[in-house]
Coordinates of C-alpha atoms in Angstrom, one line a residue:
Chain C
M1 CA -1.3 -24.5 -12.9
N2 CA 2.4 -24.6 -11.6
A3 CA 3.3 -24.4 -7.8
P4 CA 3.2 -20.9 -6.7
I5 CA 6.5 -19.3 -5.8
L6 CA 5.7 -16.3 -4.1
L7 CA 3.0 -17.8 -2.0
N8 CA 4.7 -21.2 -1.8
T9 CA 3.6 -21.9 1.6
S10 CA -0.3 -21.4 0.8
H11 CA -0.9 -25.1 1.3
F12 CA -0.1 -25.2 5.1
D13 CA -2.8 -24.3 7.6
Q14 CA -0.5 -21.9 9.1
P15 CA 1.4 -20.6 5.9
W16 CA 3.4 -18.1 8.0
T17 CA 5.5 -20.0 10.3
L18 CA 9.3 -20.7 10.0
E19 CA 9.1 -24.4 10.0
N20 CA 6.7 -24.4 7.4
Y21 CA 8.8 -21.7 5.3
L22 CA 11.7 -24.4 5.7
K23 CA 9.7 -27.1 4.2
V24 CA 9.5 -25.3 0.9
G25 CA 13.3 -24.7 0.7
G26 CA 13.2 -21.4 2.8
Y27 CA 16.4 -19.7 3.8
Q28 CA 18.1 -22.1 1.3
A29 CA 18.9 -19.2 -1.2
L30 CA 20.6 -17.0 1.8
R31 CA 22.8 -20.6 2.8
K32 CA 23.5 -20.4 -0.7
V33 CA 24.9 -17.0 -1.1
I34 CA 27.1 -17.0 2.4
E35 CA 28.0 -20.7 1.8
N36 CA 29.1 -20.1 -1.8
K37 CA 30.5 -16.8 -0.7
M38 CA 28.8 -15.2 -3.8
T39 CA 30.1 -11.5 -4.8
A40 CA 27.8 -8.6 -5.1
D41 CA 28.4 -8.7 -8.5
E42 CA 27.4 -12.3 -9.0
I43 CA 24.2 -11.8 -7.1
I44 CA 23.2 -8.9 -9.1
A45 CA 23.9 -10.7 -12.2
E46 CA 21.8 -13.2 -11.4
V47 CA 18.8 -10.8 -10.5
K48 CA 19.4 -8.8 -13.9
A49 CA 19.4 -12.2 -15.6
S50 CA 15.9 -12.9 -14.0
G51 CA 14.2 -9.9 -15.6
L52 CA 12.8 -8.9 -12.4
R53 CA 11.3 -5.4 -12.4
G54 CA 10.3 -3.6 -9.5
R55 CA 6.5 -4.8 -8.4
G56 CA 5.7 -1.6 -6.5
G57 CA 4.2 0.3 -9.6
A58 CA 7.0 1.9 -11.3
G59 CA 8.7 -1.2 -13.0
F60 CA 12.3 -0.5 -12.6
P61 CA 14.7 -3.2 -12.8
T62 CA 15.7 -4.5 -9.6
G63 CA 19.1 -5.7 -10.3
L64 CA 20.1 -2.0 -11.8
K65 CA 18.6 -0.6 -8.7
W66 CA 21.0 -2.7 -6.3
S67 CA 23.8 -1.8 -8.5
F68 CA 23.3 2.1 -7.9
M69 CA 24.4 1.8 -4.1
P70 CA 27.7 3.2 -3.7
K71 CA 30.6 0.5 -3.4
N72 CA 33.5 0.7 -1.1
Y73 CA 31.6 2.9 1.2
N74 CA 32.4 2.4 4.7
G75 CA 29.7 4.2 6.6
V76 CA 26.1 3.3 7.6
K77 CA 23.6 2.3 4.9
Y78 CA 20.1 1.3 4.7
L79 CA 17.8 -1.0 3.3
V80 CA 14.0 -0.3 3.1
C81 CA 10.9 -2.4 2.1
N82 CA 7.9 -0.5 0.9
S83 CA 5.0 -2.2 2.5
D84 CA 2.7 0.8 2.4
E85 CA 0.4 -0.4 0.0
G86 CA -2.3 2.0 -0.5
E87 CA -2.8 2.4 -4.2
P88 CA -6.3 1.5 -4.7
G89 CA -7.2 -2.0 -5.8
T90 CA -3.7 -3.2 -4.6
C91 CA -3.7 -6.1 -1.9
K92 CA -1.0 -8.3 -3.0
D93 CA 2.0 -7.3 -0.4
R94 CA -0.7 -7.7 2.3
D95 CA -0.7 -11.5 1.5
I96 CA 2.8 -11.9 1.4
L97 CA 3.0 -10.1 5.1
R98 CA 0.3 -12.1 6.1
Y99 CA 1.2 -15.6 4.7
N100 CA 4.9 -15.5 3.6
P101 CA 6.7 -13.2 6.0
H102 CA 9.9 -15.1 5.7
S103 CA 10.3 -14.8 2.1
L104 CA 10.3 -11.1 2.4
I105 CA 13.0 -11.5 5.5
E106 CA 15.1 -13.8 3.3
G107 CA 14.9 -11.7 0.2
M108 CA 15.9 -8.6 2.4
A109 CA 18.7 -10.5 4.1
I110 CA 20.1 -11.6 0.4
A111 CA 19.8 -7.7 -0.5
A112 CA 21.5 -6.8 2.5
Y113 CA 24.4 -9.2 2.4
T114 CA 24.7 -8.2 -1.7
M115 CA 24.8 -4.3 -0.7
Q116 CA 26.6 -4.7 2.7
V117 CA 23.8 -3.5 4.7
Q118 CA 23.2 -3.9 8.4
T119 CA 20.0 -2.4 9.1
G120 CA 16.6 -2.6 7.4
Y121 CA 13.1 -1.3 7.8
N122 CA 9.8 -2.6 6.7
Y123 CA 7.2 0.2 6.6
V124 CA 3.9 -1.4 6.6
H125 CA 0.6 0.3 5.7
G126 CA -1.0 1.6 8.8
E127 CA -4.6 0.1 8.0
I128 CA -3.2 -3.8 8.2
Y129 CA -2.4 -4.1 11.6
E130 CA -2.8 -8.2 11.3
A131 CA -0.2 -8.2 8.6
Y132 CA 2.2 -5.7 10.9
E133 CA 1.9 -8.2 14.0
R134 CA 2.5 -11.1 12.0
M135 CA 5.6 -9.2 10.5
E136 CA 7.0 -8.6 14.2
D137 CA 6.5 -12.0 15.1
A138 CA 8.2 -13.5 11.9
C139 CA 11.3 -11.2 12.7
E140 CA 11.5 -12.4 16.0
E141 CA 11.2 -15.9 14.7
A142 CA 13.8 -15.3 12.3
R143 CA 16.0 -13.6 14.8
K144 CA 15.8 -16.6 17.3
A145 CA 16.9 -19.1 14.6
G146 CA 19.8 -17.0 13.6
Y147 CA 18.5 -15.8 10.0
L148 CA 18.6 -12.3 11.3
G149 CA 20.7 -10.3 13.8
N150 CA 24.6 -10.8 14.4
N151 CA 26.4 -13.2 12.7
I152 CA 23.7 -14.6 10.4
I153 CA 24.1 -18.4 10.0
G154 CA 27.9 -18.4 11.1
S155 CA 28.7 -15.7 8.3
G156 CA 30.2 -12.9 10.2
F157 CA 27.6 -11.1 8.1
S158 CA 24.9 -9.2 10.4
F159 CA 21.7 -7.6 9.2
D160 CA 18.7 -6.8 11.5
L161 CA 15.1 -5.8 10.3
H162 CA 12.7 -3.6 11.8
N163 CA 9.0 -3.2 11.2
H164 CA 7.8 0.7 11.0
M165 CA 4.2 1.1 10.8
G166 CA 2.1 4.0 8.7
Y167 CA -0.7 5.6 10.2
G168 CA -2.8 6.5 7.1
A169 CA -1.1 8.7 4.2
Y170 CA -1.1 7.4 0.8
V171 CA 1.8 9.6 -0.2
C172 CA 4.2 7.5 1.9
G173 CA 3.9 4.9 -0.6
E174 CA 6.3 7.3 -2.7
E175 CA 9.8 6.4 -1.6
T176 CA 11.1 9.5 -0.4
A177 CA 7.9 10.4 1.5
L178 CA 8.3 7.1 3.0
L179 CA 11.7 7.8 4.3
E180 CA 10.5 11.1 5.8
S181 CA 8.1 9.2 7.4
I182 CA 10.3 6.9 9.0
E183 CA 12.3 9.7 10.2
G184 CA 9.2 10.7 12.1
K185 CA 8.2 13.6 9.9
K186 CA 5.3 14.4 7.7
G187 CA 5.3 12.1 4.8
Q188 CA 6.3 14.9 2.1
P189 CA 8.7 13.5 -1.0
R190 CA 12.0 14.9 -1.3
F191 CA 13.2 16.7 -4.5
K192 CA 15.4 14.1 -6.6
P193 CA 18.1 14.0 -7.3
P194 CA 19.7 13.2 -5.1
F195 CA 18.2 9.7 -5.1
P196 CA 18.0 7.6 -1.9
A197 CA 21.0 5.4 -3.3
N198 CA 23.1 8.3 -2.4
Y199 CA 21.2 10.3 0.1
G200 CA 18.2 8.4 1.9
L201 CA 17.3 7.2 5.3
Y202 CA 18.7 9.7 7.8
G203 CA 20.9 11.0 4.8
K204 CA 22.6 7.7 4.4
P205 CA 22.6 5.4 0.9
T206 CA 19.5 3.7 0.9
T207 CA 18.0 0.8 -1.2
I208 CA 14.2 0.6 -1.4
N209 CA 12.2 -1.9 -2.9
N210 CA 8.5 -3.2 -2.8
T211 CA 7.7 -6.4 -0.8
E212 CA 6.7 -8.5 -3.5
T213 CA 10.2 -7.6 -5.3
F214 CA 12.2 -8.7 -2.2
A215 CA 9.9 -12.0 -1.9
S216 CA 11.0 -12.8 -5.6
I217 CA 14.6 -13.0 -4.8
P218 CA 14.9 -16.3 -2.8
Y219 CA 13.2 -18.0 -5.5
I220 CA 15.7 -16.4 -8.2
I221 CA 18.9 -17.1 -6.1
R222 CA 18.0 -20.7 -5.3
E223 CA 16.8 -21.7 -8.7
G224 CA 18.7 -19.4 -11.0
G225 CA 17.6 -15.8 -12.7
K226 CA 17.0 -17.4 -16.1
K227 CA 14.3 -19.8 -14.9
F228 CA 12.2 -16.9 -13.3
A229 CA 12.9 -15.0 -16.4
D230 CA 11.8 -17.5 -18.5
M231 CA 8.1 -17.9 -16.8
G232 CA 7.3 -14.8 -18.3
V233 CA 8.1 -12.9 -21.4
P234 CA 10.7 -10.8 -22.9
N235 CA 10.9 -7.6 -20.8
S236 CA 8.5 -8.8 -18.1
G237 CA 10.4 -11.5 -16.5
G238 CA 8.9 -14.0 -13.8
V239 CA 5.5 -14.4 -12.0
K240 CA 3.6 -11.9 -10.5
L241 CA 0.8 -11.3 -7.9
F242 CA -2.5 -9.8 -9.2
S243 CA -5.2 -8.2 -7.2
I244 CA -8.5 -8.7 -8.8
S245 CA -11.3 -6.6 -7.3
G246 CA -14.6 -4.9 -7.8
H247 CA -17.2 -6.4 -9.9
V248 CA -16.0 -10.1 -10.2
N249 CA -17.5 -13.5 -8.7
N250 CA -14.4 -14.3 -6.9
P251 CA -12.2 -11.5 -6.0
G252 CA -8.6 -12.5 -4.7
N253 CA -5.0 -12.4 -5.4
F254 CA -3.6 -14.5 -8.3
E255 CA 0.0 -15.5 -8.8
V256 CA 0.6 -15.8 -12.6
P257 CA 3.2 -15.5 -15.1
L258 CA 3.5 -12.0 -16.7
G259 CA 2.0 -12.2 -19.9
T260 CA -1.1 -14.1 -18.8
P261 CA -4.0 -13.3 -20.8
F262 CA -6.3 -10.6 -18.9
K263 CA -9.1 -13.3 -20.2
K264 CA -7.7 -15.7 -18.4
L265 CA -7.2 -13.7 -15.3
L266 CA -10.8 -12.8 -15.3
E267 CA -11.8 -16.4 -15.5
M268 CA -9.8 -17.2 -12.3
A269 CA -11.4 -14.5 -10.5
G270 CA -14.9 -16.1 -11.2
G271 CA -15.9 -13.7 -14.3
V272 CA -17.7 -10.5 -14.2
R273 CA -20.5 -10.8 -11.2
N274 CA -23.8 -12.1 -12.0
G275 CA -23.0 -13.0 -15.9
N276 CA -23.0 -9.0 -16.3
K277 CA -21.0 -7.3 -19.2
L278 CA -17.4 -6.2 -18.9
K279 CA -17.6 -2.5 -19.1
A280 CA -14.1 -1.3 -18.1
V281 CA -11.2 -2.4 -16.1
I282 CA -8.4 -0.2 -14.5
P283 CA -5.0 -2.6 -15.1
G284 CA -2.6 -1.7 -12.7
G285 CA -3.9 0.2 -9.5
S286 CA -6.0 3.4 -9.3
S287 CA -4.0 5.8 -10.8
M288 CA -3.5 4.3 -14.0
P289 CA -5.5 5.1 -17.0
V290 CA -8.8 2.8 -17.2
L291 CA -9.3 1.0 -20.3
P292 CA -12.5 -0.3 -22.1
G293 CA -13.3 -4.0 -21.5
E294 CA -13.4 -5.1 -25.3
I295 CA -9.7 -3.9 -25.0
M296 CA -8.7 -5.6 -22.0
M297 CA -10.3 -8.9 -23.2
D298 CA -7.4 -9.0 -25.9
L299 CA -4.5 -7.8 -23.7
N300 CA -2.3 -9.9 -22.0
M301 CA -0.7 -8.9 -18.4
D302 CA 2.5 -7.9 -18.9
F303 CA 4.3 -4.1 -19.1
D304 CA 4.7 -3.8 -22.8
S305 CA 1.0 -5.1 -23.9
I306 CA -0.5 -2.7 -21.4
Q307 CA 1.6 0.3 -22.3
K308 CA 0.9 -0.4 -25.9
A309 CA -2.7 -0.1 -25.2
G310 CA -2.3 3.3 -23.3
S311 CA -2.2 2.2 -19.5
Y312 CA 0.4 0.5 -17.3
L313 CA 0.9 -2.3 -15.4
G314 CA 1.7 -0.5 -12.3
T315 CA 1.0 -2.6 -9.0
G316 CA -1.0 -5.2 -10.8
A317 CA -4.0 -4.4 -9.1
V318 CA -6.8 -4.9 -11.6
I319 CA -10.2 -3.3 -10.8
V320 CA -13.0 -4.6 -12.8
M321 CA -16.4 -2.5 -13.5
D322 CA -19.4 -4.0 -15.2
E323 CA -21.9 -2.4 -17.4
T324 CA -24.0 -1.0 -14.0
T325 CA -21.0 1.4 -13.4
C326 CA -21.6 5.0 -13.8
M327 CA -17.9 6.1 -14.9
V328 CA -18.4 9.8 -13.7
K329 CA -19.5 8.5 -10.2
A330 CA -16.2 6.2 -10.5
L331 CA -14.1 8.8 -11.3
E332 CA -15.5 11.3 -8.7
R333 CA -14.5 8.8 -6.2
L334 CA -11.0 8.4 -7.7
S335 CA -10.5 12.2 -7.7
Y336 CA -11.5 12.8 -4.4
F337 CA -9.1 10.3 -3.2
Y338 CA -6.2 12.1 -4.9
F339 CA -7.3 15.7 -3.5
E340 CA -7.6 14.1 -0.1
E341 CA -4.0 12.5 -0.1
S342 CA -2.1 15.3 -1.8
C343 CA 0.6 16.3 0.8
G344 CA 0.3 19.9 0.0
Q345 CA 3.9 20.6 -0.9
C346 CA 3.6 21.4 -4.7
T347 CA 0.9 24.0 -5.7
P348 CA -0.1 22.2 -9.2
C349 CA -1.1 19.2 -7.0
R350 CA -2.6 20.6 -3.8
E351 CA -4.7 23.1 -5.7
G352 CA -5.1 21.1 -9.0
T353 CA -6.4 17.8 -7.4
G354 CA -9.1 20.1 -5.5
W355 CA -10.1 21.4 -9.1
L356 CA -10.4 17.9 -10.5
Y357 CA -12.5 16.9 -7.7
R358 CA -14.9 19.6 -7.6
I359 CA -15.4 19.8 -11.0
V360 CA -16.2 15.9 -11.3
H361 CA -18.3 16.3 -8.4
R362 CA -20.4 18.9 -10.1
I363 CA -20.7 16.8 -13.3
E364 CA -21.8 14.0 -11.1
K365 CA -24.5 16.1 -9.4
G366 CA -25.8 17.3 -12.7
E367 CA -24.6 21.0 -12.4
G368 CA -21.9 20.4 -15.0
R369 CA -21.0 22.9 -17.4
P370 CA -20.5 22.4 -21.0
E371 CA -16.6 23.7 -21.0
D372 CA -16.1 21.4 -17.9
L373 CA -14.3 18.7 -20.1
D374 CA -11.8 20.8 -21.7
L375 CA -11.1 22.5 -18.2
L376 CA -10.3 19.1 -17.0
A377 CA -8.0 18.4 -20.0
D378 CA -6.2 21.4 -19.1
L379 CA -6.1 20.9 -15.6
C380 CA -4.4 17.4 -16.0
E381 CA -1.6 19.1 -18.4
N382 CA -1.0 21.4 -15.8
I383 CA -0.6 19.4 -12.9
A384 CA 1.0 15.8 -14.6
G385 CA 4.9 16.0 -14.6
R386 CA 4.9 19.5 -12.7
T387 CA 5.4 18.3 -9.2
I388 CA 8.0 16.7 -7.0
C389 CA 6.7 13.3 -7.0
A390 CA 4.0 11.4 -9.0
L391 CA 0.9 12.0 -7.0
G392 CA 0.5 14.7 -9.4
D393 CA 0.5 12.5 -12.2
A394 CA -1.6 9.7 -10.6
A395 CA -4.2 12.3 -10.2
A396 CA -4.2 13.2 -13.9
W397 CA -4.2 10.0 -15.3
P398 CA -7.5 8.4 -14.4
V399 CA -9.1 11.9 -15.4
Q400 CA -6.9 11.8 -18.8
G401 CA -8.2 7.9 -19.2
F402 CA -11.7 8.1 -18.3
L403 CA -12.3 11.0 -20.5
K404 CA -10.6 9.3 -23.5
H405 CA -12.6 6.2 -23.5
F406 CA -15.7 7.1 -21.8
R407 CA -16.1 10.9 -23.1
S408 CA -19.8 10.7 -24.1
E409 CA -21.0 9.4 -20.8
F410 CA -19.7 12.5 -19.0
E411 CA -21.4 14.5 -22.0
Y412 CA -24.3 13.0 -21.3
H413 CA -24.4 13.6 -17.5
I414 CA -23.7 17.3 -18.3
E415 CA -26.4 17.6 -21.2
H416 CA -29.3 15.3 -19.2
K417 CA -28.1 16.2 -15.7
R418 CA -28.4 12.4 -15.0
C419 CA -26.7 9.3 -15.2
L420 CA -26.6 7.1 -18.4
V421 CA -26.6 3.5 -16.6
Chain X
M1 CA 1.5 12.6 31.6
L2 CA 2.3 9.4 29.8
S3 CA 1.3 6.1 31.4
D4 CA 4.2 3.8 32.3
Q5 CA 2.5 1.2 29.9
I6 CA 2.7 3.8 27.1
K7 CA 6.4 4.6 27.9
T8 CA 7.3 0.8 27.7
R9 CA 5.7 0.5 24.6
I10 CA 7.6 3.6 23.1
D11 CA 10.9 2.3 24.7
R12 CA 10.5 -0.9 22.7
E13 CA 10.2 0.9 19.6
L14 CA 13.1 3.3 20.1
A15 CA 15.3 0.3 20.0
K16 CA 14.5 -0.2 16.7
Y17 CA 16.3 3.4 15.5
P18 CA 19.7 4.8 15.8
A19 CA 20.0 6.3 19.4
D20 CA 20.3 9.8 17.7
Q21 CA 17.1 9.1 15.8
K22 CA 14.4 9.0 18.6
Q23 CA 11.8 10.9 16.4
S24 CA 11.4 8.2 14.5
A25 CA 9.4 6.5 17.0
V26 CA 6.9 9.8 17.2
M27 CA 4.3 7.8 14.8
A28 CA 4.4 4.5 17.2
A29 CA 4.2 6.6 20.3
L30 CA 1.0 8.5 19.1
R31 CA -0.5 5.1 18.0
F32 CA 0.3 3.9 21.6
V33 CA -1.4 7.3 23.3
Q34 CA -4.6 6.8 20.8
D35 CA -4.5 3.1 22.0
E36 CA -4.9 3.9 25.7
K37 CA -7.0 6.9 25.3
G38 CA -8.9 6.7 22.2
W39 CA -7.7 10.0 20.9
I40 CA -4.8 12.4 21.1
S41 CA -4.8 15.7 22.9
N42 CA -2.7 18.9 22.5
D43 CA -1.3 17.8 25.9
D44 CA -0.6 14.7 24.9
M45 CA 1.5 15.9 22.0
E46 CA 3.4 17.9 24.4
D47 CA 4.2 14.9 26.4
V48 CA 5.4 12.9 23.5
A49 CA 7.5 15.7 22.4
G50 CA 9.0 16.0 26.0
Y51 CA 9.8 12.2 26.2
L52 CA 11.4 11.8 22.6
G53 CA 13.1 15.3 23.0
M54 CA 11.5 16.9 19.7
P55 CA 9.7 20.2 19.4
H56 CA 5.9 20.1 20.1
M57 CA 5.2 21.5 16.6
A58 CA 7.0 18.7 15.0
V59 CA 4.8 16.3 16.8
Y60 CA 1.9 18.3 15.9
E61 CA 2.8 18.0 12.4
V62 CA 2.7 14.2 12.5
A63 CA -0.6 14.0 14.4
T64 CA -2.4 16.1 11.7
F65 CA -0.8 14.8 8.8
Y66 CA -1.7 11.1 9.1
H67 CA -5.3 10.4 8.7
M68 CA -5.8 7.4 11.3
Y69 CA -4.9 9.5 14.6
N70 CA -8.1 10.9 16.3
L71 CA -7.7 14.5 17.2
K72 CA -11.0 14.6 19.1
P73 CA -12.5 11.8 21.4
M74 CA -14.4 9.2 19.3
G75 CA -16.2 6.1 20.3
K76 CA -15.2 3.2 22.5
H77 CA -15.2 1.3 19.3
T78 CA -14.5 3.1 16.1
L79 CA -15.4 2.0 13.0
T80 CA -13.7 3.0 9.6
V81 CA -15.3 2.2 6.6
C82 CA -13.3 2.4 3.6
T83 CA -15.4 3.9 0.6
N84 CA -12.6 3.8 -2.1
I85 CA -13.1 2.5 -5.5
S86 CA -13.1 -1.0 -5.2
C87 CA -15.0 -1.1 -2.1
M88 CA -17.4 1.5 -3.4
L89 CA -18.0 -0.9 -6.5
C90 CA -18.8 -3.4 -3.7
G91 CA -21.3 -1.3 -2.0
S92 CA -19.4 0.5 0.6
S93 CA -21.8 3.3 0.8
E94 CA -24.9 0.8 1.7
V95 CA -22.5 -0.1 4.4
V96 CA -22.2 3.5 5.5
D97 CA -25.9 4.1 5.4
Y98 CA -26.6 0.8 7.2
L99 CA -24.2 1.8 10.0
G100 CA -25.6 5.1 10.2
K101 CA -29.0 4.0 10.6
K102 CA -28.3 1.4 13.2
L103 CA -26.1 3.7 15.1
G104 CA -28.2 6.7 14.5
I105 CA -25.0 8.6 13.4
G106 CA -23.2 9.9 10.5
L107 CA -19.6 9.9 9.5
G108 CA -17.3 11.6 11.8
E109 CA -20.0 11.2 14.8
V110 CA -19.9 9.4 17.9
T111 CA -23.1 7.7 19.5
A112 CA -24.6 9.5 22.7
D113 CA -23.4 6.8 25.0
G114 CA -19.8 7.1 23.5
K115 CA -19.7 3.4 22.5
F116 CA -19.5 3.7 18.8
G117 CA -17.6 6.0 16.4
L118 CA -17.9 6.3 12.6
R119 CA -15.4 7.5 10.5
E120 CA -14.4 7.1 6.5
G121 CA -11.2 5.8 5.5
E122 CA -9.1 5.7 2.4
C123 CA -7.9 2.3 0.9
F124 CA -6.8 0.0 3.6
G125 CA -5.0 -2.1 0.7
A126 CA -7.3 -5.1 1.4
C127 CA -9.6 -4.8 -1.6
V128 CA -10.2 -8.5 -2.6
D129 CA -12.3 -8.3 0.9
A130 CA -14.5 -5.3 -0.2
P131 CA -16.7 -3.7 1.6
M132 CA -14.8 -3.5 4.9
F133 CA -13.9 -1.4 8.2
T134 CA -11.6 -1.6 10.6
I135 CA -12.1 -1.5 14.3
N136 CA -9.9 0.9 16.3
N137 CA -7.5 0.7 13.3
K138 CA -6.6 -2.9 14.5
R139 CA -9.3 -5.4 13.3
L140 CA -10.0 -5.5 10.0
C141 CA -13.4 -6.9 8.8
G142 CA -14.2 -7.5 5.2
K143 CA -16.9 -9.0 3.0
L144 CA -19.5 -7.3 4.9
T145 CA -23.1 -7.7 4.7
N146 CA -26.1 -6.4 6.9
A147 CA -26.0 -9.8 8.7
K148 CA -22.5 -9.7 9.3
I149 CA -22.7 -5.9 10.5
D150 CA -25.3 -7.1 12.9
E151 CA -23.5 -9.8 14.4
I152 CA -20.0 -7.6 14.8
L153 CA -22.1 -4.9 16.5
A154 CA -23.9 -7.0 18.8
E155 CA -20.3 -8.6 19.6
L156 CA -18.8 -5.0 20.4
D157 CA -21.9 -4.1 22.0
K158 CA -21.4 -6.6 24.9
Q159 CA -17.7 -5.6 25.4

């Protein structure tokens, strides 16, 4: 294995300190852009060359996103980090916040320098208080050392970063809901367009990236975009953190190049627990369609491979289910989640997620009706793509995935009023 | 009335946001109220509204939208158990059952002595440590076993 890039301080007892971050080349990338007076175009070209795609789930090219910010705009602009990591199965950003907070700060400072932004917010998932505290401390440490605040390392450029804590709303991981939440409102997504680059936080131009995306930036600037890109595969540049949870012997976060075979990743997680047979895998966080184990065993973990197989890489959260898993029960829990977390703004999602949950719930209880599976399919079609944000799609995709690959198990439940496993 | 301690903490948060965007501190303000009182009453919301210069209703909307606010008295130590998919696969329902048996309460309930409360939570974003609960939304305890739960409850009981 190569030395880690994103968690490059992990060999220290206290990987989160500034002192240790500096020992592994920390803040050299920020110095490089400032001392070489790199232009925004040069930095963005480097990020584009890296092939870096957003690590929050959508996989949008980061360099391209940065280029959307209005140029020659003299008013206030904002930079926002989405650390509201609540997509079930996903817990990679938490490790960046806890163990390498300065990589996020440096990545954001470089992004701010590029887009000439003076204020940034890092929105941290409410349930990981320890990570929020760690970030607060790290920002203070960076301020004292001159990496944040006024006149950063003598450059005349100023940027400060503040942490904002969420308090339990999955939908705030959606970028415009997150902006509403920073503004002190209910986290209900905004209609787009206008996009945040034009109308973002407090109505000002805003760029929002995921934690891991920002944390990848220092390496890209320090070592060059091409070097990062070459570690991955075409269209999926670089390394990525994968969270492997569920039925494995050694759940954890693993940093590997994109394109790594799933089989290898499963081995790193110690294989399926108790030597059981692999049944199914959700490859990219709970919203992504589930895939049968035998399909997964032949796949590589990159954007294109997973998409060709009918799912998405998403956040890189791999949820492993062994042969003892009841697929109806698993889907019931997921459907409950989307029902619980729908913000209530769009009718298809607000009403539809309740329908999905109630129907899967009655099948699981042994009260399913023969027509229920068609009804579920019909509901999904009437939710996905018909809502302001992607939570509607996120509720429909798991149902569609489970029915596509495990339909017989649902039919068995309806017919025999009990579980197959 | 908001205590001086709460006001000091809110003021620190206010410094993070533009001077004309005091509402941005509302989530933190409610969190500080809950830290001190254990839950947030309608009167507390009115006080927060007054302090931040925003409508009472706007505070109420926030308090009722985000799940981690307690809108009724909970226990001195409120345990929130994640039961989402990765935790479910790793035995979160056994954790809920075990806690229920030990504390004699179900989800959403508080022990008669007011010491412990039990809640169900949605994904904490710490799935590789499943199964897990948080204590008063602060301390996250993962990879739970019955023995570990016994230990934690005994420790909390002494406080």
